[in-house]
CSV table of C-alpha atoms and ligand atoms in Angstrom, one decimal:
chain,number,residue,atom,x,y,z
K,1,MET,CA,12.6,-25.7,-6.5
K,2,ILE,CA,13.8,-22.2,-5.7
K,3,THR,CA,13.9,-20.5,-2.3
K,4,TYR,CA,13.4,-16.9,-1.2
K,5,LEU,CA,14.5,-15.4,2.0
K,6,LEU,CA,12.1,-12.7,3.3
K,7,LYS,CA,13.1,-10.2,6.0
K,8,PRO,CA,10.1,-9.3,8.2
K,9,GLY,CA,9.9,-5.6,8.7
K,10,GLU,CA,8.6,-3.6,11.6
K,11,LEU,CA,6.7,-6.5,13.0
K,12,THR,CA,9.8,-7.7,14.7
K,13,LEU,CA,9.5,-4.8,17.0
K,14,LYS,CA,6.1,-5.8,18.3
K,15,GLY,CA,7.0,-7.8,21.4
K,16,GLU,CA,4.0,-9.6,22.7
K,17,ASN,CA,2.0,-9.1,19.6
K,18,ARG,CA,4.6,-10.5,17.3
K,19,ARG,CA,3.1,-13.9,17.0
K,20,GLU,CA,-0.2,-12.5,15.9
K,21,PHE,CA,1.5,-10.2,13.4
K,22,GLU,CA,3.5,-13.1,12.0
K,23,HIS,CA,0.3,-15.2,11.7
K,24,ILE,CA,-1.4,-12.4,9.7
K,25,LEU,CA,1.6,-11.9,7.5
K,26,LYS,CA,1.7,-15.6,6.8
K,27,ARG,CA,-2.0,-15.7,6.0
K,28,ASN,CA,-1.6,-12.7,3.7
K,29,ILE,CA,1.2,-14.2,1.7
K,30,LYS,CA,-0.7,-17.5,1.4
K,31,THR,CA,-3.8,-15.7,0.2
K,32,MET,CA,-1.9,-13.6,-2.3
K,33,LEU,CA,-0.1,-16.7,-3.6
K,34,LYS,CA,-3.2,-19.0,-3.5
K,35,ALA,CA,-2.6,-20.0,-7.1
K,36,VAL,CA,1.1,-21.1,-6.5
K,37,ASN,CA,2.3,-24.3,-5.1
K,38,MET,CA,4.7,-23.2,-2.3
K,39,LEU,CA,6.0,-23.8,1.2
K,40,LEU,CA,6.3,-21.1,3.7
K,41,VAL,CA,8.5,-21.5,6.8
K,42,PHE,CA,8.9,-18.9,9.6
K,43,ARG,CA,12.1,-18.8,11.6
K,44,PRO,CA,13.2,-16.2,14.1
K,45,GLY,CA,13.8,-13.1,12.1
K,46,ARG,CA,13.4,-14.7,8.7
K,47,ILE,CA,10.8,-16.3,6.5
K,48,PHE,CA,11.6,-18.8,3.8
K,49,LEU,CA,9.4,-19.3,0.8
K,50,SER,CA,10.1,-22.3,-1.6
K,51,CYS,CA,8.3,-22.8,-4.9
K,52,GLU,CA,8.7,-24.2,-8.4
K,53,GLU,CA,11.1,-22.3,-10.6
K,54,GLU,CA,8.5,-21.5,-13.2
K,55,SER,CA,6.4,-19.5,-10.6
K,56,HIS,CA,9.2,-17.0,-10.0
K,57,VAL,CA,7.6,-14.1,-11.9
K,58,GLN,CA,4.3,-14.4,-10.0
K,59,VAL,CA,6.0,-14.9,-6.6
K,60,GLU,CA,8.3,-11.9,-7.1
K,61,SER,CA,5.4,-9.7,-8.1
K,62,ILE,CA,3.5,-10.6,-5.0
K,63,LEU,CA,6.6,-10.0,-2.8
K,64,ASN,CA,6.6,-6.5,-4.2
K,65,HIS,CA,2.9,-6.1,-3.1
K,66,VAL,CA,3.0,-7.4,0.5
K,67,PHE,CA,3.3,-5.0,3.4
K,68,GLY,CA,5.4,-6.2,6.4
K,69,ILE,CA,8.5,-7.3,4.6
K,70,SER,CA,11.6,-5.1,4.7
K,71,GLY,CA,13.4,-7.0,1.9
K,72,TRP,CA,13.7,-10.2,0.0
K,73,ALA,CA,16.2,-12.2,-2.0
K,74,GLN,CA,16.4,-15.4,-3.9
K,75,VAL,CA,18.9,-17.6,-2.0
K,76,GLN,CA,21.0,-20.7,-2.6
K,77,SER,CA,21.1,-23.1,0.4
K,78,CYS,CA,24.1,-25.4,1.0
K,79,GLU,CA,25.5,-27.8,3.5
K,80,LYS,CA,26.8,-26.4,6.8
K,81,THR,CA,30.6,-26.7,6.0
K,82,LEU,CA,33.1,-24.0,5.0
K,83,GLU,CA,33.8,-25.8,1.7
K,84,ALA,CA,30.2,-25.7,0.7
K,85,MET,CA,29.9,-22.0,1.7
K,86,CYS,CA,33.0,-21.1,-0.3
K,87,HIS,CA,31.6,-22.9,-3.3
K,88,ALA,CA,28.2,-21.1,-3.1
K,89,ALA,CA,30.0,-17.8,-2.6
K,90,VAL,CA,32.1,-18.4,-5.7
K,91,MET,CA,28.9,-19.1,-7.7
K,92,GLU,CA,27.5,-15.8,-6.5
K,93,GLY,CA,30.8,-14.1,-7.4
K,94,HIS,CA,30.5,-15.3,-11.0
K,95,ARG,CA,26.9,-13.9,-11.1
K,96,ILE,CA,28.2,-10.5,-9.8
K,97,LEU,CA,31.0,-10.4,-12.4
K,98,ALA,CA,28.5,-11.2,-15.2
K,99,GLN,CA,26.6,-8.1,-14.2
K,100,GLY,CA,29.8,-6.0,-14.9
K,101,LEU,CA,30.6,-5.4,-11.2
K,102,ARG,CA,34.2,-5.6,-10.1
K,103,SER,CA,34.4,-5.5,-6.4
K,104,PHE,CA,32.7,-7.3,-3.5
K,105,LYS,CA,32.6,-8.0,0.2
K,106,ILE,CA,31.2,-10.8,2.2
K,107,GLU,CA,28.7,-10.2,5.0
K,108,ALA,CA,28.3,-13.2,7.3
K,109,ARG,CA,25.7,-13.8,10.0
K,110,ARG,CA,26.0,-16.8,12.3
K,111,THR,CA,22.7,-17.4,14.1
K,112,ASP,CA,23.8,-21.0,14.8
K,113,LYS,CA,26.6,-20.4,17.3
K,114,SER,CA,27.5,-24.1,17.4
K,115,PHE,CA,29.1,-23.7,14.0
K,116,PRO,CA,32.8,-23.6,15.0
K,117,VAL,CA,33.9,-20.7,12.7
K,118,ASN,CA,32.7,-17.2,13.6
K,119,SER,CA,31.3,-14.6,11.2
K,120,TYR,CA,34.7,-12.9,10.7
K,121,GLY,CA,36.3,-16.3,9.9
K,122,ILE,CA,33.6,-17.1,7.4
K,123,CYS,CA,34.1,-13.7,5.7
K,124,CYS,CA,37.9,-14.2,5.4
K,125,LYS,CA,37.7,-17.8,4.1
K,126,CYS,CA,34.9,-17.2,1.6
K,127,GLY,CA,36.2,-13.8,0.5
K,128,ASP,CA,39.6,-15.3,-0.3
K,129,ALA,CA,37.9,-18.2,-2.2
K,130,VAL,CA,36.0,-15.8,-4.4
K,131,GLN,CA,38.9,-13.5,-5.0
K,132,ASP,CA,41.2,-16.4,-5.9
K,133,THR,CA,38.7,-18.2,-8.2
K,134,VAL,CA,36.8,-15.4,-10.0
K,135,PRO,CA,39.4,-13.5,-12.0
K,136,GLY,CA,38.6,-9.7,-12.2
K,137,LEU,CA,36.7,-9.6,-8.9
K,138,THR,CA,38.4,-8.1,-5.9
K,139,ILE,CA,37.6,-7.6,-2.2
K,140,ASN,CA,36.7,-4.0,-1.3
K,141,VAL,CA,35.4,-3.8,2.3
K,142,GLN,CA,34.9,0.0,2.3
K,143,LYS,CA,33.0,0.5,-0.9
K,144,PRO,CA,32.1,-2.7,-2.7
K,145,ASP,CA,30.0,-2.9,-5.9
K,146,ALA,CA,28.2,-5.9,-4.5
K,147,VAL,CA,27.7,-7.8,-1.3
K,148,ILE,CA,27.6,-11.6,-0.9
K,149,ASN,CA,25.5,-12.5,2.2
K,150,ILE,CA,26.0,-15.8,4.0
K,151,GLU,CA,23.6,-16.7,6.8
K,152,VAL,CA,24.4,-19.7,9.0
K,153,ARG,CA,21.2,-21.0,10.6
K,154,GLU,CA,19.6,-24.5,10.6
K,155,SER,CA,21.0,-24.6,7.1
K,156,VAL,CA,23.3,-22.1,5.2
K,157,PHE,CA,21.8,-19.5,2.9
K,158,VAL,CA,23.9,-17.5,0.4
K,159,TYR,CA,22.6,-14.6,-1.6
K,160,GLY,CA,23.6,-11.5,-3.5
K,161,LYS,CA,21.4,-8.5,-4.0
K,162,SER,CA,18.3,-8.2,-1.9
K,163,VAL,CA,15.2,-6.3,-3.1
K,164,ARG,CA,13.7,-3.6,-0.9
K,165,GLY,CA,10.3,-4.6,0.4
K,166,LEU,CA,7.3,-2.4,1.0
K,167,ARG,CA,8.0,-2.4,4.8
K,168,GLY,CA,5.1,-1.3,7.0
K,169,LEU,CA,2.8,-3.7,8.8
K,170,PRO,CA,0.8,-6.6,7.5
K,171,VAL,CA,-2.6,-5.6,6.2
K,172,GLY,CA,-5.3,-6.8,8.7
K,173,THR,CA,-3.4,-5.9,11.8
K,174,ALA,CA,-5.0,-2.5,12.3
K,175,GLY,CA,-8.8,-2.9,11.6
K,176,ARG,CA,-10.5,-1.7,8.4
K,177,GLY,CA,-11.2,1.8,7.2
K,178,LEU,CA,-13.3,3.4,4.4
K,179,LEU,CA,-11.3,5.3,1.7
K,180,LEU,CA,-13.0,8.1,-0.2
K,181,LEU,CA,-11.7,7.3,-3.6
K,182,SER,CA,-11.9,9.9,-6.4
K,183,GLY,CA,-10.3,9.4,-9.8
K,184,GLY,CA,-7.4,11.7,-8.9
K,185,ILE,CA,-3.8,11.1,-8.0
K,186,ASP,CA,-4.1,11.5,-4.2
K,187,SER,CA,-6.8,9.3,-2.9
K,188,PRO,CA,-5.3,5.9,-4.2
K,189,VAL,CA,-2.0,6.9,-2.6
K,190,ALA,CA,-3.8,7.7,0.7
K,191,GLY,CA,-5.4,4.2,0.7
K,192,PHE,CA,-2.0,2.6,0.0
K,193,MET,CA,-0.4,4.5,2.9
K,194,MET,CA,-3.0,3.4,5.4
K,195,ALA,CA,-2.7,-0.2,4.2
K,196,GLY,CA,1.0,0.2,4.9
K,197,ARG,CA,0.1,0.8,8.6
K,198,GLY,CA,-1.8,-2.5,8.6
K,199,MET,CA,-5.3,-1.2,7.8
K,200,GLY,CA,-7.7,-3.2,5.6
K,201,ILE,CA,-9.4,-0.9,3.1
K,202,ASP,CA,-12.8,-0.6,1.5
K,203,ALA,CA,-13.7,2.4,-0.6
K,204,VAL,CA,-16.6,4.6,-1.7
K,205,HIS,CA,-16.7,6.6,-4.9
K,206,PHE,CA,-19.3,9.3,-5.6
K,207,HIS,CA,-20.3,9.9,-9.2
K,208,SER,CA,-23.0,11.9,-10.9
K,209,TYR,CA,-24.0,9.6,-13.7
K,210,PRO,CA,-25.4,10.6,-16.3
K,211,TYR,CA,-23.5,14.0,-15.8
K,212,THR,CA,-20.3,12.1,-15.3
K,213,SER,CA,-19.2,9.5,-17.8
K,214,VAL,CA,-19.0,5.7,-17.8
K,215,GLU,CA,-15.3,6.1,-18.4
K,216,SER,CA,-14.8,8.1,-15.2
K,217,ARG,CA,-16.5,5.3,-13.2
K,218,GLN,CA,-14.3,2.7,-14.9
K,219,LYS,CA,-11.2,4.7,-14.1
K,220,VAL,CA,-12.0,4.5,-10.4
K,221,ILE,CA,-12.6,0.7,-10.6
K,222,ASP,CA,-9.3,0.3,-12.4
K,223,LEU,CA,-7.6,2.3,-9.7
K,224,ALA,CA,-9.3,0.2,-7.0
K,225,HIS,CA,-8.0,-2.9,-8.7
K,226,ILE,CA,-4.4,-1.6,-8.5
K,227,VAL,CA,-4.6,-0.5,-4.8
K,228,GLY,CA,-6.6,-3.7,-4.0
K,229,ARG,CA,-3.6,-5.8,-5.0
K,230,TYR,CA,-1.8,-4.3,-2.0
K,231,THR,CA,-4.7,-4.5,0.4
K,232,LEU,CA,-5.8,-8.1,-0.4
K,233,GLY,CA,-8.9,-6.8,-2.2
K,234,MET,CA,-11.4,-4.1,-1.4
K,235,HIS,CA,-15.1,-3.5,-1.9
K,236,VAL,CA,-16.0,-0.3,-3.6
K,237,TRP,CA,-19.3,1.4,-3.1
K,238,LEU,CA,-20.4,3.4,-6.2
K,239,VAL,CA,-22.9,6.0,-5.0
K,240,ASN,CA,-24.8,8.4,-7.3
K,241,PHE,CA,-24.7,11.9,-6.0
K,242,ALA,CA,-26.4,13.6,-8.9
K,243,ALA,CA,-29.7,14.4,-7.0
K,244,ILE,CA,-27.7,15.6,-3.9
K,245,GLN,CA,-25.5,17.9,-6.0
K,246,GLN,CA,-28.6,19.3,-7.7
K,247,ARG,CA,-30.2,20.1,-4.3
K,248,ILE,CA,-27.0,21.8,-3.1
K,249,LYS,CA,-26.9,23.9,-6.3
K,250,GLU,CA,-30.6,24.9,-5.9
K,251,LYS,CA,-30.6,25.7,-2.2
K,252,ALA,CA,-27.1,27.1,-1.2
K,253,PRO,CA,-25.0,30.0,-2.4
K,254,LEU,CA,-22.8,28.9,-5.3
K,255,GLU,CA,-19.5,29.7,-3.6
K,256,TRP,CA,-20.4,27.2,-0.8
K,257,ASN,CA,-21.0,24.3,-3.3
K,258,THR,CA,-17.7,22.5,-2.9
K,259,ILE,CA,-17.6,22.6,0.9
K,260,LEU,CA,-21.2,21.4,1.2
K,261,LEU,CA,-20.6,18.6,-1.4
K,262,ARG,CA,-17.6,17.5,0.7
K,263,MET,CA,-19.7,17.6,3.9
K,264,ALA,CA,-22.3,15.4,2.2
K,265,MET,CA,-19.7,13.0,1.0
K,266,MET,CA,-18.2,12.6,4.5
K,267,HIS,CA,-21.7,12.2,6.0
K,268,CYS,CA,-22.6,9.5,3.5
K,269,ALA,CA,-19.3,7.7,3.8
K,270,GLU,CA,-19.7,7.7,7.6
K,271,GLN,CA,-23.1,6.0,7.2
K,272,ILE,CA,-21.6,3.3,5.0
K,273,ALA,CA,-18.7,2.8,7.4
K,274,LEU,CA,-21.0,2.5,10.4
K,275,LYS,CA,-23.1,0.0,8.7
K,276,ARG,CA,-20.1,-2.1,7.7
K,277,GLY,CA,-18.2,-1.9,10.9
K,278,LEU,CA,-15.4,0.1,9.4
K,279,LYS,CA,-13.6,2.2,12.0
K,280,CYS,CA,-12.5,5.4,10.2
K,281,LEU,CA,-12.7,7.4,7.0
K,282,ILE,CA,-9.6,8.1,4.9
K,283,THR,CA,-9.1,10.9,2.3
K,284,GLY,CA,-6.3,12.1,0.0
K,285,GLU,CA,-6.5,15.6,1.3
K,286,SER,CA,-3.3,17.6,1.6
K,287,LEU,CA,-3.2,20.9,3.4
K,288,SER,CA,-3.9,23.9,1.1
K,289,GLN,CA,-3.6,21.9,-2.1
K,290,VAL,CA,-6.9,23.3,-3.4
K,291,ALA,CA,-9.5,25.7,-2.0
K,292,SER,CA,-11.5,22.9,-0.2
K,293,GLN,CA,-8.4,21.9,1.7
K,294,THR,CA,-7.5,25.0,3.7
K,295,VAL,CA,-7.5,24.3,7.5
K,296,GLU,CA,-10.8,26.3,7.8
K,297,ASN,CA,-12.5,24.3,5.0
K,298,ILE,CA,-11.3,21.0,6.3
K,299,THR,CA,-12.7,21.9,9.7
K,300,CYS,CA,-16.1,22.6,8.0
K,301,THR,CA,-16.1,19.3,6.0
K,302,GLU,CA,-15.5,17.2,9.0
K,303,SER,CA,-17.7,19.1,11.4
K,304,THR,CA,-20.6,16.7,11.2
K,305,LEU,CA,-18.5,13.6,11.7
K,306,LYS,CA,-18.3,11.4,14.8
K,307,MET,CA,-15.9,9.0,13.3
K,308,PRO,CA,-12.1,9.6,13.1
K,309,ILE,CA,-10.8,10.7,9.7
K,310,PHE,CA,-7.3,9.9,8.6
K,311,ARG,CA,-5.5,12.1,6.0
K,312,PRO,CA,-2.1,10.4,5.5
K,313,LEU,CA,-1.1,12.9,2.8
K,314,ILE,CA,-1.9,16.1,4.8
K,315,GLY,CA,1.8,17.3,5.0
K,316,MET,CA,2.9,16.1,1.6
K,317,ASP,CA,3.4,18.1,-1.6
K,318,LYS,CA,2.0,17.1,-5.0
K,319,GLU,CA,5.4,16.1,-6.3
K,320,SER,CA,6.0,13.5,-3.6
K,321,ILE,CA,2.5,12.2,-3.8
K,322,SER,CA,2.8,11.8,-7.6
K,323,ALA,CA,6.1,10.0,-7.2
K,324,LEU,CA,4.4,7.5,-4.9
K,325,ALA,CA,1.5,7.1,-7.3
K,326,VAL,CA,4.1,6.2,-10.0
K,327,ARG,CA,5.7,3.6,-7.7
K,328,ILE,CA,2.3,2.1,-6.8
K,329,GLY,CA,1.2,2.0,-10.5
K,330,THR,CA,-1.8,4.2,-10.2
K,331,TYR,CA,-0.4,7.4,-11.8
K,332,PRO,CA,-1.0,6.6,-15.5
K,333,ILE,CA,-4.7,5.9,-14.8
K,334,SER,CA,-5.1,8.9,-12.4
K,335,ILE,CA,-4.1,11.3,-15.1
K,336,LEU,CA,-6.6,10.1,-17.7
K,337,PRO,CA,-8.8,13.1,-18.5
K,338,TYR,CA,-12.3,11.9,-17.2
K,339,PRO,CA,-13.7,14.5,-14.8
K,340,ASP,CA,-15.5,13.2,-11.7
K,341,CYS,CA,-18.5,14.8,-10.0
K,342,CYS,CA,-16.5,17.5,-8.2
K,343,VAL,CA,-16.3,19.7,-11.3
K,344,LEU,CA,-20.0,19.7,-11.7
K,345,PHE,CA,-21.5,23.0,-10.5
K,346,SER,CA,-18.1,23.9,-9.0
K,347,PRO,CA,-17.9,27.6,-8.3
K,348,GLN,CA,-15.4,29.9,-10.0
K,349,HIS,CA,-14.7,31.7,-6.7
K,350,PRO,CA,-15.2,29.2,-3.8
K,351,VAL,CA,-15.2,30.2,-0.2
K,352,LEU,CA,-11.6,29.9,0.9
K,353,ARG,CA,-11.9,30.1,4.7
K,354,GLY,CA,-15.3,28.8,5.6
K,355,ASN,CA,-16.9,29.4,9.0
K,356,VAL,CA,-18.0,26.2,10.7
K,357,THR,CA,-21.3,27.7,12.1
K,358,VAL,CA,-22.2,29.1,8.7
K,359,ALA,CA,-21.3,25.7,7.0
K,360,THR,CA,-23.4,23.6,9.4
K,361,ASN,CA,-26.3,26.0,9.1
K,362,TYR,CA,-26.3,25.7,5.3
K,363,TYR,CA,-25.8,21.9,5.6
K,364,GLU,CA,-28.8,21.4,8.0
K,365,MET,CA,-30.9,23.6,5.7
K,366,LEU,CA,-30.2,21.2,2.8
K,367,ASP,CA,-31.9,18.4,4.8
K,368,LEU,CA,-30.0,15.6,3.0
K,369,GLU,CA,-30.6,12.7,5.5
K,370,GLU,CA,-33.2,11.0,3.4
K,371,MET,CA,-31.5,11.6,0.1
K,372,ILE,CA,-28.2,10.1,1.5
K,373,LYS,CA,-30.1,7.0,2.8
K,374,ASN,CA,-31.6,6.6,-0.7
K,375,ALA,CA,-28.3,7.1,-2.5
K,376,ILE,CA,-26.7,4.3,-0.3
K,377,TYR,CA,-29.7,2.1,-0.8
K,378,GLN,CA,-29.3,2.4,-4.6
K,379,SER,CA,-25.5,2.1,-4.7
K,380,SER,CA,-23.7,-0.8,-6.3
K,381,ILE,CA,-20.7,-2.6,-4.9
K,382,GLU,CA,-17.7,-3.8,-6.9
K,383,LYS,CA,-15.1,-6.3,-5.7
K,384,CYS,CA,-11.7,-5.1,-6.7
K,385,GLY,CA,-8.2,-6.5,-6.5
K,386,PHE,CA,-9.1,-9.8,-4.8
K,387,TYR,CA,-6.8,-12.8,-5.3
K,388,ASP,CA,-9.0,-15.5,-6.7
Q,401,ATP,P1,-7.6,13.4,-5.6
Q,401,ATP,O1,-6.4,13.2,-6.4
Q,401,ATP,O2,-7.7,12.4,-4.5
Q,401,ATP,O3,-8.8,13.5,-6.4
Q,401,ATP,P2,-7.7,16.2,-5.3
Q,401,ATP,O4,-6.6,17.0,-5.2
Q,401,ATP,O5,-8.5,16.2,-6.6
Q,401,ATP,O6,-7.4,14.7,-4.8
Q,401,ATP,P3,-10.2,16.9,-4.0
Q,401,ATP,O7,-10.9,16.7,-5.3
Q,401,ATP,O8,-10.3,18.2,-3.3
Q,401,ATP,O9,-8.6,16.6,-4.1
Q,401,ATP,O10,-10.6,15.8,-3.0
Q,401,ATP,C1,-10.1,15.6,-1.7
Q,401,ATP,C2,-10.4,14.2,-1.3
Q,401,ATP,O11,-11.9,14.1,-1.2
Q,401,ATP,C3,-10.0,13.2,-2.2
Q,401,ATP,O12,-8.6,12.8,-2.0
Q,401,ATP,C4,-10.9,12.0,-1.9
Q,401,ATP,O13,-10.5,11.4,-0.7
Q,401,ATP,C5,-12.2,12.7,-1.6
Q,401,ATP,N1,-13.0,12.8,-2.8
Q,401,ATP,C6,-13.0,13.8,-3.7
Q,401,ATP,N2,-13.9,13.5,-4.7
Q,401,ATP,C7,-14.4,12.3,-4.5
Q,401,ATP,C8,-15.3,11.4,-5.1
Q,401,ATP,N3,-15.9,11.7,-6.3
Q,401,ATP,N4,-15.6,10.2,-4.5
Q,401,ATP,C9,-15.0,9.9,-3.4
Q,401,ATP,N5,-14.2,10.6,-2.7
Q,401,ATP,C10,-13.8,11.8,-3.3
Q,402,MG,MG1,-10.2,14.8,-6.8
């Protein structure tokens, strides 16, 4: 058996709600690790996960996908005596030396105050033991290459390097929202960020098959599978907008195409969200990134909505968004060259600062209500990223 120590993140700040947050975090980890035989124990400020040694790859991959944990480490546990702690620290010291590191310090944390030696005493005793027993490793309190952590609780836990967790809040603590998911770089990142605030995510993708390819549809499903691993799964509505795009092209001035298409997408997404009890819409828009995302055009696109719309990337530049996409794992798929429906009939010179009254007049003239209803009725649903 091996044991991991998990440090809960922001949920420790949640006062009254803490129990509920912990309960959801526990449920999420259990769901994500359904296939693994394991034991999960919550203690004040710490979570312990024990499993068979051969499950470590799977467990560590999940720990890197779960929101609500600020960090984790594989730990050794030992008896609650100074001798046992020194022995465990020395073993950790050998591991550090094997990694080519040369200096260390001990950080001790004594939650069990009945243990007669205080944190400082533990640090001194174990530090000396490591320095005397592991040749080539010396104490450096100011700037150590490595830290050996010792936690004295109901038992003693010793560990070296801890891995940074995703932080944020456990998915499922902040309702569910509907992500408008394109095949680009931004929208998968937007979904990931909202999940990091505890929101469950479903998604809708608009395509224009047969004008858009099967590959571009598959690309979106592949992206949803990756984001869905962080969100404990998501349903993806695939809605065909070919007829709606055709009507926009026929009835409105070309330079208004993109804004009117966005308005129709939002309108349709809101209908799906209302039907499914989802509380908000989420997009990957970032201010002034493209013509449709100027403040005036964003005002036009949301003007028919009653539901709140969240844009977690609004103040980020493309470089930071792309860096996050790399970290999440969506970037290599997002840059595959399969165009989505937005490029169809897109004008060379779009309106840059649309007027809301003009936009809503054109939009009403299009009379899309019935077509949107039909498009939803004919849509298909994919289950992506579920743990089963
Ligand atoms: P992305 O990388 O998300 O595609 P982008 O820079 O290409 O971003 P736009 O194409 O202007 O931006 O789209 C803005 C937002 O509108 C997207 O982030 C997404 O939330 C939504 N969106 C765009 N196209 C689609 C689509 N085909 N289906 C669903 N949502 C879409
Ligand atoms: Mg796009």
